[in-house]
Coordinates of C-alpha atoms in Angstrom, one line a residue:
Chain A
M1 CA -194.0 157.4 -172.5
T2 CA -190.3 158.0 -172.7
D3 CA -188.0 156.1 -175.1
K4 CA -186.4 154.5 -172.1
D5 CA -189.8 153.2 -170.9
K6 CA -190.6 151.9 -174.3
K7 CA -187.3 150.1 -174.5
I8 CA -187.9 148.4 -171.1
K9 CA -191.3 147.2 -172.2
T10 CA -190.1 146.0 -175.6
E11 CA -187.3 144.0 -173.9
F12 CA -189.6 142.6 -171.3
I13 CA -192.1 141.4 -174.1
A14 CA -189.2 139.9 -176.0
S15 CA -188.1 137.9 -172.9
L16 CA -191.7 136.7 -172.3
V17 CA -191.9 135.5 -175.9
R18 CA -188.6 133.7 -175.5
L19 CA -190.0 132.0 -172.4
Y20 CA -193.4 131.0 -173.7
G21 CA -192.5 130.6 -177.4
K22 CA -193.3 132.6 -180.5
D23 CA -196.7 131.2 -180.9
R24 CA -200.3 132.4 -180.8
S25 CA -201.0 130.1 -177.8
S26 CA -198.5 132.2 -175.8
L27 CA -200.6 135.3 -176.1
L28 CA -202.6 135.0 -172.8
P29 CA -199.6 134.1 -170.6
V30 CA -197.6 137.0 -172.2
L31 CA -200.4 139.4 -171.5
Q32 CA -200.9 138.1 -168.0
E33 CA -197.2 138.4 -167.1
F34 CA -196.9 141.8 -168.7
Q35 CA -199.9 143.1 -166.8
K36 CA -198.5 141.7 -163.6
K37 CA -195.5 143.9 -164.0
F38 CA -197.0 147.0 -165.6
R39 CA -200.6 146.8 -164.2
Y40 CA -202.2 147.3 -167.6
I41 CA -201.4 146.8 -171.3
D42 CA -201.0 150.1 -173.0
E43 CA -201.4 150.7 -176.7
Y44 CA -197.7 150.7 -177.4
S45 CA -197.2 147.4 -175.7
Q46 CA -200.2 145.8 -177.5
Q47 CA -198.5 146.7 -180.8
E48 CA -195.2 145.3 -179.6
I49 CA -196.8 142.0 -178.3
A50 CA -198.6 141.7 -181.7
D51 CA -195.3 142.2 -183.6
A52 CA -193.5 139.8 -181.4
L53 CA -196.1 137.1 -181.9
S54 CA -196.7 138.0 -185.6
I55 CA -200.4 138.7 -185.2
H56 CA -202.5 141.8 -185.8
P57 CA -202.7 144.3 -183.0
V58 CA -206.5 144.3 -183.2
E59 CA -206.4 140.7 -182.2
V60 CA -204.4 141.6 -179.1
N61 CA -206.9 144.3 -178.2
S62 CA -209.8 141.9 -178.9
I63 CA -208.4 139.5 -176.3
I64 CA -207.9 142.2 -173.7
S65 CA -211.5 143.4 -174.2
F66 CA -212.9 139.8 -173.9
Y67 CA -211.3 138.8 -170.6
A68 CA -212.5 140.5 -167.5
F69 CA -209.1 140.4 -165.8
L70 CA -207.1 142.0 -168.6
Y71 CA -206.9 145.8 -168.8
D72 CA -206.0 148.4 -171.4
K73 CA -206.5 151.4 -169.1
P74 CA -204.2 152.6 -166.3
R75 CA -204.9 151.1 -162.9
G76 CA -203.9 151.8 -159.4
K77 CA -201.5 149.8 -157.2
H78 CA -204.0 147.4 -155.8
T79 CA -207.2 145.8 -157.0
I80 CA -209.9 144.7 -154.6
R81 CA -212.4 142.3 -156.1
I82 CA -215.5 141.9 -154.0
C83 CA -217.6 138.8 -154.8
K84 CA -221.1 139.8 -155.9
N85 CA -222.7 136.4 -156.1
I86 CA -226.1 136.1 -154.3
V87 CA -224.7 134.0 -151.5
C88 CA -222.1 136.7 -150.6
K89 CA -224.8 139.4 -151.1
F90 CA -227.1 137.7 -148.6
H91 CA -224.3 137.3 -146.1
G92 CA -222.8 140.7 -145.5
N93 CA -221.6 141.8 -148.9
K94 CA -223.8 144.8 -149.0
E95 CA -222.4 146.2 -145.7
L96 CA -218.9 145.2 -146.7
S97 CA -219.2 147.0 -150.1
K98 CA -220.5 150.2 -148.4
F99 CA -217.6 150.1 -145.9
M100 CA -214.9 149.4 -148.5
E101 CA -216.2 152.1 -150.9
K102 CA -216.0 154.6 -148.1
K103 CA -212.6 153.5 -146.8
V104 CA -211.0 153.3 -150.2
S105 CA -212.2 156.7 -151.3
E106 CA -210.6 158.1 -148.1
F107 CA -207.5 156.1 -148.9
N108 CA -207.4 157.3 -152.5
K109 CA -207.7 161.0 -151.6
D110 CA -204.6 163.0 -152.4
K111 CA -203.0 159.9 -153.9
S112 CA -201.5 159.8 -157.4
E113 CA -203.3 157.6 -159.9
E114 CA -200.6 155.0 -159.6
S115 CA -200.9 154.5 -155.9
K116 CA -204.7 154.3 -155.8
I117 CA -206.8 151.2 -154.9
T118 CA -209.4 150.0 -157.4
I119 CA -212.6 148.3 -156.3
E120 CA -214.3 145.9 -158.6
Y121 CA -217.3 143.7 -158.2
V122 CA -216.8 140.2 -159.6
N123 CA -218.8 137.1 -160.2
C124 CA -218.4 134.1 -157.8
I125 CA -214.8 133.5 -156.7
G126 CA -215.5 130.1 -155.2
L127 CA -215.6 131.0 -151.5
C128 CA -219.4 130.8 -150.9
D129 CA -218.9 128.7 -147.8
R130 CA -216.9 131.5 -146.3
S131 CA -218.9 134.5 -147.5
P132 CA -218.6 137.4 -147.8
S133 CA -215.3 137.0 -149.7
M134 CA -212.9 139.1 -151.7
L135 CA -209.6 139.0 -153.6
V136 CA -207.0 141.6 -152.9
D137 CA -204.6 141.3 -155.9
E138 CA -203.9 137.6 -155.7
K139 CA -204.8 137.0 -152.1
V140 CA -208.1 135.7 -150.9
Y141 CA -210.0 137.0 -147.9
E142 CA -213.0 135.3 -146.4
K143 CA -215.7 136.0 -143.8
I144 CA -214.9 139.7 -144.0
N145 CA -216.4 142.2 -141.7
P146 CA -215.6 145.9 -141.3
H147 CA -213.3 145.0 -138.4
N148 CA -210.9 142.7 -140.4
A149 CA -211.4 144.7 -143.6
E150 CA -209.8 147.7 -141.8
A151 CA -206.8 145.6 -141.1
I152 CA -206.5 144.4 -144.7
L153 CA -206.6 148.0 -145.9
E154 CA -203.9 149.0 -143.5
E155 CA -201.7 146.3 -144.9
L156 CA -202.1 147.9 -148.4
S157 CA -201.0 151.4 -147.4
Chain B
M1 CA -202.7 132.6 -148.6
M2 CA -204.6 129.3 -148.8
T3 CA -207.7 128.0 -147.3
F4 CA -207.6 124.7 -145.5
E5 CA -210.1 122.9 -143.3
K6 CA -208.9 121.9 -139.8
I7 CA -211.1 118.7 -139.7
K8 CA -210.2 115.6 -141.6
R9 CA -212.7 115.0 -144.4
T10 CA -214.5 111.7 -144.7
G11 CA -216.5 110.3 -147.6
P12 CA -217.2 107.1 -149.5
V13 CA -214.8 107.6 -152.5
L14 CA -212.8 110.9 -152.9
F15 CA -212.4 111.4 -149.2
S16 CA -211.7 107.8 -148.4
E17 CA -208.2 106.4 -147.5
Y18 CA -205.7 106.5 -150.4
E19 CA -202.0 106.0 -150.8
N20 CA -200.5 108.4 -153.2
G21 CA -199.0 106.8 -156.2
S22 CA -200.6 103.4 -155.7
A23 CA -203.1 103.9 -158.6
L24 CA -200.3 104.9 -161.1
K25 CA -198.3 101.8 -160.2
K26 CA -201.3 99.6 -160.6
A27 CA -202.3 101.3 -163.8
I28 CA -198.9 100.6 -165.4
S29 CA -199.0 96.9 -164.3
I30 CA -202.5 96.2 -165.6
G31 CA -202.2 98.2 -168.8
R32 CA -204.4 100.5 -170.9
N33 CA -207.2 98.1 -171.8
E34 CA -207.7 96.9 -168.3
I35 CA -207.9 100.5 -167.0
L36 CA -210.5 101.4 -169.7
A37 CA -212.4 98.3 -168.7
E38 CA -212.4 99.3 -165.0
L39 CA -213.5 102.8 -165.9
K40 CA -216.3 101.5 -168.0
E41 CA -217.4 99.2 -165.3
S42 CA -217.4 102.0 -162.8
G43 CA -219.8 104.0 -164.9
L44 CA -217.9 107.2 -164.0
K45 CA -219.4 110.3 -165.8
G46 CA -218.1 113.8 -166.2
R47 CA -218.4 115.7 -162.9
G48 CA -218.5 119.2 -164.4
G49 CA -222.2 118.7 -164.8
A50 CA -222.7 117.4 -168.4
G51 CA -222.2 113.8 -167.4
F52 CA -220.5 112.3 -170.4
P53 CA -219.1 108.8 -169.8
T54 CA -215.4 109.2 -169.0
S55 CA -214.4 105.8 -170.3
T56 CA -215.9 106.7 -173.7
K57 CA -214.0 110.0 -173.9
W58 CA -210.7 108.3 -173.0
M59 CA -211.3 105.4 -175.4
L60 CA -212.1 107.7 -178.3
T61 CA -208.9 109.8 -177.6
A62 CA -206.8 106.6 -177.2
A63 CA -208.1 105.4 -180.5
A64 CA -207.2 108.6 -182.4
K65 CA -203.9 108.5 -184.2
A66 CA -201.7 111.6 -183.8
D67 CA -198.2 112.8 -183.1
R68 CA -199.3 114.7 -180.1
K69 CA -202.2 114.3 -177.7
F70 CA -203.2 116.3 -174.6
V71 CA -204.8 115.8 -171.2
I72 CA -206.5 119.0 -170.0
C73 CA -207.8 119.4 -166.5
N74 CA -210.7 121.8 -166.4
A75 CA -210.1 123.8 -163.2
D76 CA -212.1 126.8 -164.5
E77 CA -214.6 126.4 -161.7
G78 CA -216.8 129.4 -162.4
E79 CA -220.4 128.2 -161.8
P80 CA -221.7 130.4 -159.0
G81 CA -221.9 128.5 -155.8
T82 CA -219.3 125.9 -156.8
F83 CA -216.1 125.5 -154.8
K84 CA -215.5 121.7 -154.7
D85 CA -212.5 122.0 -157.1
R86 CA -210.9 124.5 -154.8
V87 CA -211.1 122.0 -152.0
L88 CA -209.8 119.1 -154.2
L89 CA -206.9 121.2 -155.6
T90 CA -205.8 122.5 -152.2
E91 CA -206.4 119.4 -150.1
Y92 CA -206.1 116.5 -152.6
P93 CA -203.9 117.8 -155.4
E94 CA -202.0 114.5 -155.7
L95 CA -205.2 112.7 -156.6
V96 CA -205.9 115.2 -159.4
L97 CA -202.4 115.1 -160.7
E98 CA -202.3 111.3 -160.6
G99 CA -205.6 111.2 -162.5
M100 CA -204.0 113.3 -165.2
I101 CA -200.9 111.1 -165.4
I102 CA -203.1 108.0 -165.7
A103 CA -205.2 109.7 -168.4
G104 CA -201.9 110.5 -170.3
Y105 CA -200.8 106.9 -170.0
V106 CA -204.1 105.5 -171.3
I107 CA -204.6 107.9 -174.3
G108 CA -200.9 108.2 -175.1
A109 CA -200.4 111.8 -174.3
K110 CA -197.2 113.3 -173.1
E111 CA -198.5 116.7 -172.2
G112 CA -201.0 117.8 -169.6
I113 CA -202.4 121.2 -168.9
I114 CA -204.3 122.5 -165.9
Y115 CA -206.5 125.4 -166.9
L116 CA -206.8 127.2 -163.6
R117 CA -209.3 130.0 -163.2
S118 CA -207.5 133.3 -162.5
E119 CA -209.5 133.7 -159.3
Y120 CA -207.5 130.7 -158.0
S121 CA -204.2 132.0 -159.0
Y122 CA -203.1 132.0 -155.4
M123 CA -202.9 128.2 -155.8
L124 CA -200.4 128.3 -158.6
E125 CA -197.2 128.1 -156.6
F126 CA -198.6 125.4 -154.3
L127 CA -199.7 123.2 -157.3
E128 CA -196.3 123.7 -159.0
S129 CA -194.6 122.6 -155.8
K130 CA -196.8 119.5 -155.7
I131 CA -195.7 118.6 -159.2
E132 CA -192.1 119.1 -158.3
Y133 CA -192.6 116.9 -155.2
M134 CA -194.1 114.1 -157.2
R135 CA -191.3 114.4 -159.7
K136 CA -188.9 113.3 -157.0
Y137 CA -190.8 110.0 -156.8
G138 CA -190.5 109.5 -160.6
F139 CA -194.1 110.4 -161.4
F140 CA -193.1 113.0 -164.0
G141 CA -190.5 113.2 -166.7
K142 CA -189.3 110.4 -169.0
N143 CA -190.0 106.7 -168.6
I144 CA -192.3 107.2 -165.6
L145 CA -191.9 104.6 -162.9
G146 CA -189.5 102.7 -165.2
E147 CA -192.1 102.3 -168.0
Q148 CA -190.2 102.7 -171.2
G149 CA -191.6 105.4 -173.5
F150 CA -194.1 106.7 -170.9
D151 CA -193.3 110.4 -170.6
F152 CA -195.5 113.0 -169.1
E153 CA -195.3 116.6 -168.0
I154 CA -198.0 119.0 -166.7
K155 CA -198.0 122.8 -167.0
I156 CA -200.5 125.1 -165.4
R157 CA -202.1 127.9 -167.4
L158 CA -204.3 130.6 -165.9
G159 CA -207.6 131.9 -167.1
S160 CA -208.4 135.6 -167.2
G161 CA -211.8 135.9 -165.7
A162 CA -214.3 134.4 -168.2
Y163 CA -217.0 132.0 -167.0
E164 CA -217.5 130.8 -170.6
C165 CA -214.0 129.2 -170.6
G166 CA -215.4 126.4 -168.4
E167 CA -217.0 125.1 -171.6
E168 CA -214.4 122.7 -173.0
T169 CA -214.1 124.1 -176.5
A170 CA -214.1 127.7 -175.3
L171 CA -211.4 126.6 -172.8
I172 CA -209.3 125.2 -175.7
E173 CA -209.8 128.4 -177.7
S174 CA -208.6 130.3 -174.7
L175 CA -205.5 128.1 -174.4
E176 CA -204.8 128.7 -178.0
G177 CA -204.7 132.4 -177.4
Y178 CA -208.2 133.3 -178.7
R179 CA -211.4 134.8 -177.1
G180 CA -213.1 132.1 -175.0
E181 CA -215.9 131.4 -177.5
P182 CA -217.1 127.9 -178.0
R183 CA -216.6 125.9 -181.2
N184 CA -219.1 124.1 -183.3
R185 CA -219.2 120.4 -182.4
P186 CA -218.5 118.1 -184.1
P187 CA -215.6 117.8 -184.5
F188 CA -215.1 117.0 -180.8
P189 CA -211.9 117.6 -178.8
V190 CA -211.3 113.8 -178.6
N191 CA -210.1 114.1 -182.2
T192 CA -209.7 117.8 -182.9
G193 CA -208.8 119.5 -179.6
Y194 CA -206.0 121.7 -178.4
L195 CA -203.9 122.9 -181.4
G196 CA -206.0 120.4 -183.5
Y197 CA -204.7 117.4 -181.6
P198 CA -206.8 114.7 -179.9
T199 CA -207.5 116.0 -176.4
V200 CA -209.2 114.8 -173.3
V201 CA -210.8 117.6 -171.2
N202 CA -211.9 116.4 -167.8
N203 CA -213.2 118.1 -164.7
V204 CA -211.0 118.2 -161.6
E205 CA -213.4 115.9 -159.7
T206 CA -213.6 113.4 -162.6
L207 CA -209.8 113.1 -162.6
A208 CA -209.6 112.8 -158.8
S209 CA -212.1 109.9 -159.0
V210 CA -209.9 107.9 -161.3
P211 CA -207.1 106.8 -158.9
H212 CA -209.7 105.4 -156.5
I213 CA -211.4 103.5 -159.2
I214 CA -208.1 102.0 -160.4
T215 CA -207.0 100.8 -157.0
K216 CA -210.4 99.6 -155.7
G217 CA -212.0 98.6 -158.9
G218 CA -215.0 99.6 -161.0
E219 CA -217.2 97.1 -159.2
W220 CA -216.5 98.7 -155.9
Y221 CA -217.2 102.2 -157.2
K222 CA -220.5 101.1 -158.7
K223 CA -221.7 100.0 -155.2
F224 CA -222.2 103.7 -154.4
G225 CA -224.9 105.8 -155.9
T226 CA -227.8 104.7 -158.1
D227 CA -227.9 102.5 -161.3
K228 CA -227.3 105.3 -163.7
S229 CA -225.4 107.7 -161.4
T230 CA -222.7 105.6 -159.9
G231 CA -220.3 106.6 -157.2
S232 CA -220.3 109.8 -155.1
K233 CA -220.5 113.4 -155.8
L234 CA -219.0 116.4 -154.2
F235 CA -221.5 119.1 -153.2
S236 CA -220.6 122.7 -152.7
V237 CA -223.1 123.8 -150.1
S238 CA -223.6 127.4 -149.3
G239 CA -226.2 129.9 -148.2
D240 CA -228.6 129.7 -145.3
C241 CA -227.4 126.6 -143.3
K242 CA -225.4 126.0 -140.2
Y243 CA -222.6 124.1 -141.9
P244 CA -221.7 125.3 -145.4
G245 CA -218.8 123.5 -147.1
V246 CA -217.9 120.7 -149.4
Y247 CA -219.6 117.3 -148.8
E248 CA -219.0 114.0 -150.4
L249 CA -222.3 112.2 -150.7
Q250 CA -223.7 109.4 -152.7
W251 CA -225.8 110.1 -155.8
G252 CA -229.5 109.5 -155.2
I253 CA -229.7 111.4 -151.9
T254 CA -232.8 113.6 -151.6
L255 CA -232.6 117.3 -151.2
R256 CA -234.4 116.9 -147.9
E257 CA -231.7 114.5 -146.5
L258 CA -229.0 116.8 -147.7
L259 CA -230.6 119.9 -146.1
K260 CA -230.7 118.0 -142.8
I261 CA -227.0 117.0 -143.0
V262 CA -225.9 120.6 -143.5
G263 CA -228.2 122.0 -140.8
A264 CA -230.5 124.0 -143.0
E265 CA -233.7 125.2 -141.3
N266 CA -236.6 127.3 -142.5
T267 CA -235.6 126.6 -146.1
K268 CA -237.7 128.2 -148.8
A269 CA -235.7 127.4 -151.9
V270 CA -232.7 125.4 -153.1
Q271 CA -230.9 126.4 -156.3
V272 CA -229.4 123.1 -157.5
G273 CA -226.6 123.3 -160.1
G274 CA -225.5 126.9 -159.7
A275 CA -226.9 129.9 -161.5
S276 CA -227.5 127.7 -164.6
G277 CA -229.4 125.1 -162.5
V278 CA -232.9 125.0 -161.3
C279 CA -234.5 126.4 -158.3
L280 CA -236.7 124.1 -156.3
N281 CA -239.4 124.8 -153.6
E282 CA -240.3 122.8 -150.5
S283 CA -242.7 120.5 -152.4
Q284 CA -239.8 119.3 -154.5
F285 CA -237.3 118.6 -151.8
D286 CA -237.9 114.9 -152.0
K287 CA -236.4 114.8 -155.5
K288 CA -233.3 112.7 -155.7
I289 CA -230.0 114.3 -156.9
S290 CA -228.8 112.1 -159.7
Y291 CA -228.3 112.2 -163.5
E292 CA -231.8 110.6 -163.8
E293 CA -233.7 113.2 -161.7
T294 CA -231.8 116.4 -160.9
A295 CA -228.4 116.4 -162.5
T296 CA -225.9 118.9 -161.1
G297 CA -222.2 119.9 -161.1
G298 CA -222.7 120.0 -157.3
S299 CA -223.6 123.5 -156.4
I300 CA -226.3 123.8 -153.7
M301 CA -227.3 127.3 -152.7
I302 CA -229.8 127.4 -149.9
F303 CA -232.2 130.3 -149.3
D304 CA -234.4 130.6 -146.2
K305 CA -237.8 132.1 -145.8
S306 CA -236.4 135.6 -145.3
R307 CA -234.9 135.8 -148.8
S308 CA -236.4 137.5 -151.8
M309 CA -236.5 135.1 -154.8
L310 CA -236.7 138.0 -157.2
E311 CA -233.4 139.3 -155.9
V312 CA -231.9 135.8 -156.4
L313 CA -233.2 135.6 -159.9
K314 CA -232.0 139.1 -160.8
N315 CA -228.5 138.3 -159.5
F316 CA -228.4 135.2 -161.7
M317 CA -229.7 137.0 -164.8
E318 CA -227.2 139.8 -164.4
F319 CA -224.5 137.2 -164.2
F320 CA -225.5 135.6 -167.5
V321 CA -225.8 139.0 -169.3
E322 CA -222.3 139.8 -168.2
E323 CA -220.8 136.3 -169.0
S324 CA -222.5 135.5 -172.3
C325 CA -219.6 135.5 -174.7
G326 CA -221.8 137.3 -177.3
Q327 CA -221.0 134.9 -180.1
C328 CA -224.5 133.6 -180.7
T329 CA -227.7 135.6 -180.8
P330 CA -230.1 133.6 -178.7
C331 CA -227.8 133.8 -175.7
R332 CA -226.5 137.4 -176.3
I333 CA -229.9 138.9 -176.8
G334 CA -232.0 136.4 -174.9
N335 CA -230.4 136.9 -171.5
V336 CA -230.7 140.7 -171.8
K337 CA -234.5 140.2 -172.5
L338 CA -234.9 137.9 -169.6
L339 CA -233.2 140.4 -167.3
E340 CA -235.4 143.2 -168.6
G341 CA -238.3 141.0 -167.7
V342 CA -237.0 140.6 -164.1
N343 CA -236.6 144.4 -163.8
M344 CA -240.1 144.9 -165.1
I345 CA -241.4 142.6 -162.3
E346 CA -239.3 144.4 -159.8
K347 CA -240.9 147.8 -160.8
N348 CA -244.3 146.1 -160.9
D349 CA -244.7 147.2 -164.5
Y350 CA -245.4 144.1 -166.5
T351 CA -248.2 141.9 -167.9
L352 CA -248.4 138.2 -167.2
E353 CA -248.8 137.7 -171.0
Y354 CA -245.4 139.2 -171.6
I355 CA -243.8 137.2 -168.9
D356 CA -245.2 134.1 -170.5
K357 CA -243.7 135.2 -173.8
L358 CA -240.3 135.5 -172.1
K359 CA -240.6 132.0 -170.7
E360 CA -241.2 130.8 -174.3
L361 CA -238.1 132.8 -175.3
G362 CA -236.3 130.9 -172.6
E363 CA -237.4 127.6 -174.1
T364 CA -236.2 128.8 -177.5
M365 CA -232.8 129.8 -176.0
K366 CA -232.4 126.3 -174.6
I367 CA -232.7 124.8 -178.1
A368 CA -231.1 127.5 -180.2
S369 CA -228.0 128.5 -178.2
K370 CA -224.7 127.2 -179.3
C371 CA -223.3 126.0 -176.0
G372 CA -224.3 125.2 -172.5
L373 CA -224.3 128.8 -171.3
G374 CA -227.3 129.9 -173.3
Q375 CA -228.9 126.4 -173.2
T376 CA -229.1 126.5 -169.4
S377 CA -229.3 130.2 -168.4
P378 CA -233.1 130.2 -168.8
N379 CA -233.3 127.5 -166.1
P380 CA -233.4 129.9 -163.1
F381 CA -235.7 132.3 -164.9
I382 CA -238.3 129.6 -165.7
S383 CA -238.0 127.6 -162.5
I384 CA -238.0 130.6 -160.1
L385 CA -241.0 132.2 -161.8
D386 CA -242.8 128.9 -161.8
N387 CA -241.9 127.6 -158.4
F388 CA -242.3 130.9 -156.5
K389 CA -245.1 132.5 -158.4
D390 CA -247.1 133.3 -155.4
E391 CA -244.3 135.3 -153.9
I392 CA -243.1 137.0 -157.1
F393 CA -246.4 138.0 -158.6
S394 CA -248.1 138.8 -155.3
K395 CA -248.1 142.5 -155.9
N396 CA -250.5 142.1 -158.8

C-alpha cells in the first residue's frame, strides 16, 4: 500500500469517527462504511480504526471475524450471496448454484482480483416465499432461474 | 430494489384498516397509565417467539429511573423461513415506527434504534425516507404533536450477518460494538440494556400491533385468538404449497386449516417455528398454533411427500453449527455432535443406541445452553428423528 493510499484510508476513518462519534458503539457502523468503500478491512486500517476509537486492534479483528458480512481479506467487485436455506434448496437453488458457479468462473477468467465476482452461500435471507433467492451486493433477486440469472450477470459486467 | 405485493392484504388486526398517526394522537391524550392498561388488557405477548408480555416489559422499563432510556426494534429477522418483518417493514413501516414512538412516550425514552439485519440493507433508504416523511407531520423531533417534553428520534443500525444477534442481549452487545454474544440474565435489558440504560427491545410485529390496540382497545384485540394467545399472528409460509407468503391469522388455528388456506397438498411434514422449531407429521396436524400448544415466531415451512427429511434435518443442523456464537460449550460442541450424528445416519454408519445418546445430549443442551439458540437447536433433531423415524431409519 502506498503512503497516499494509507493517507486516504486514515482520513476516511477519521471522517467516519467524526460522523458516528468516538465511541466503542461506533465500531460496527465504521467498519460497515469502510468496507462499503474499500471492500475489505485491511490490517493497516484495522489498526487505524482501533487507534481512532481508542481500542485494541485485536478487538477490531475479533469483531470482523465474528460477523459473516465483514471481511479482512481482499474481495472482488461484486458479491453474490445465494440463499442455502432448505426451502430455496428444494426450489431450484441447486440448479441455480451450478449455473452461477459456471457462469461466474467464466466471468472471472482473465479478470484482475479486483474486478472478480465472489459467490457465497448464506443462511436464510428472508425471501422463502419467492425462492430461490439471492442478494447481489445490496440488491435482492427472487425466483431466479438460469434465464434471468444470465441477465443479472450481464448487468454486473 | 424492493419487494411489494400487488394485492391488498387483509387480516383481523395488523392488516385491518388503520389511519396513520391516530394511535399516537390518542396515546398522548389518554396518557401513559391508560396505554399500559390497554396493553395489559390486550394480552399482547412478544411476537419474536419467546412470548413475554409486552405490557410487563414496558411497565418495568417505565418504572426504571435513568437519564437515558432506549426503545429498540428488533428487525434482525434471521430465523430460517421467516419473512413477516420484511413485509411489515416494506408495506406497513408507519405502523412499526408509530409503535416505537408510543413505546418511547410510555417508558420515557427519547431515542429509538432499529436493528436491521444486513440482508435487509436494501430497505435502509426507504425506511429513512418514511421517518423523514413522518417528521413533516410532527411525529419526530422535539415536543411531538405539541406534547411538551416529548422528544423522540429513531436511527437505523445495520447488523452484519449474525443470526445470534436476534437474541435481545446479543443484539445489544452488537449495538455497543462487541461480538454478538448473549449476556447473562438477570440483569435484564429493562433495567440494564443498551449502554447500561433501561431498554425495551421489541420485535417488529409486536410494535406494529401496538397502534391497533391503542386505537381499538385491548378488549377488541382480545376477541381474536385464544384465552392465553390473544390477537392475531403473522405467519411466514413457504415450501411446498400453492400460495406461499405472509398470512395474518388468529392464534388457535390448526395446522390442517392453515395448510388448506395456503393450498398445500400431499404434505408430509411441517416445520413450525423455523429451524429452531419442531417438525410435525400428519398425525399432528390437528394441533393448534398458540402459546399453549405450539408456540412459534410464525415460520411455517411445508414439505411434501417427495422431500427427504434427513436432508431437511442436515440443513438445519449445518445452520446451527455455523451460527452458534461459540460462547457456551453445550451449544458450541453440542450442535457439532448432533450434525455428526446426522451425517452418520446419511452414510448408514450408526447404531440406534448412539442416536439415542445424541437425543439425550439434545435434552441436555436445552437445559444447559446459555441462550435460546442452544436451547432450541435440538428441537429439529429430536422432532424429525422421532416423527419421521420410519423414513429415516428405514435402511437399517
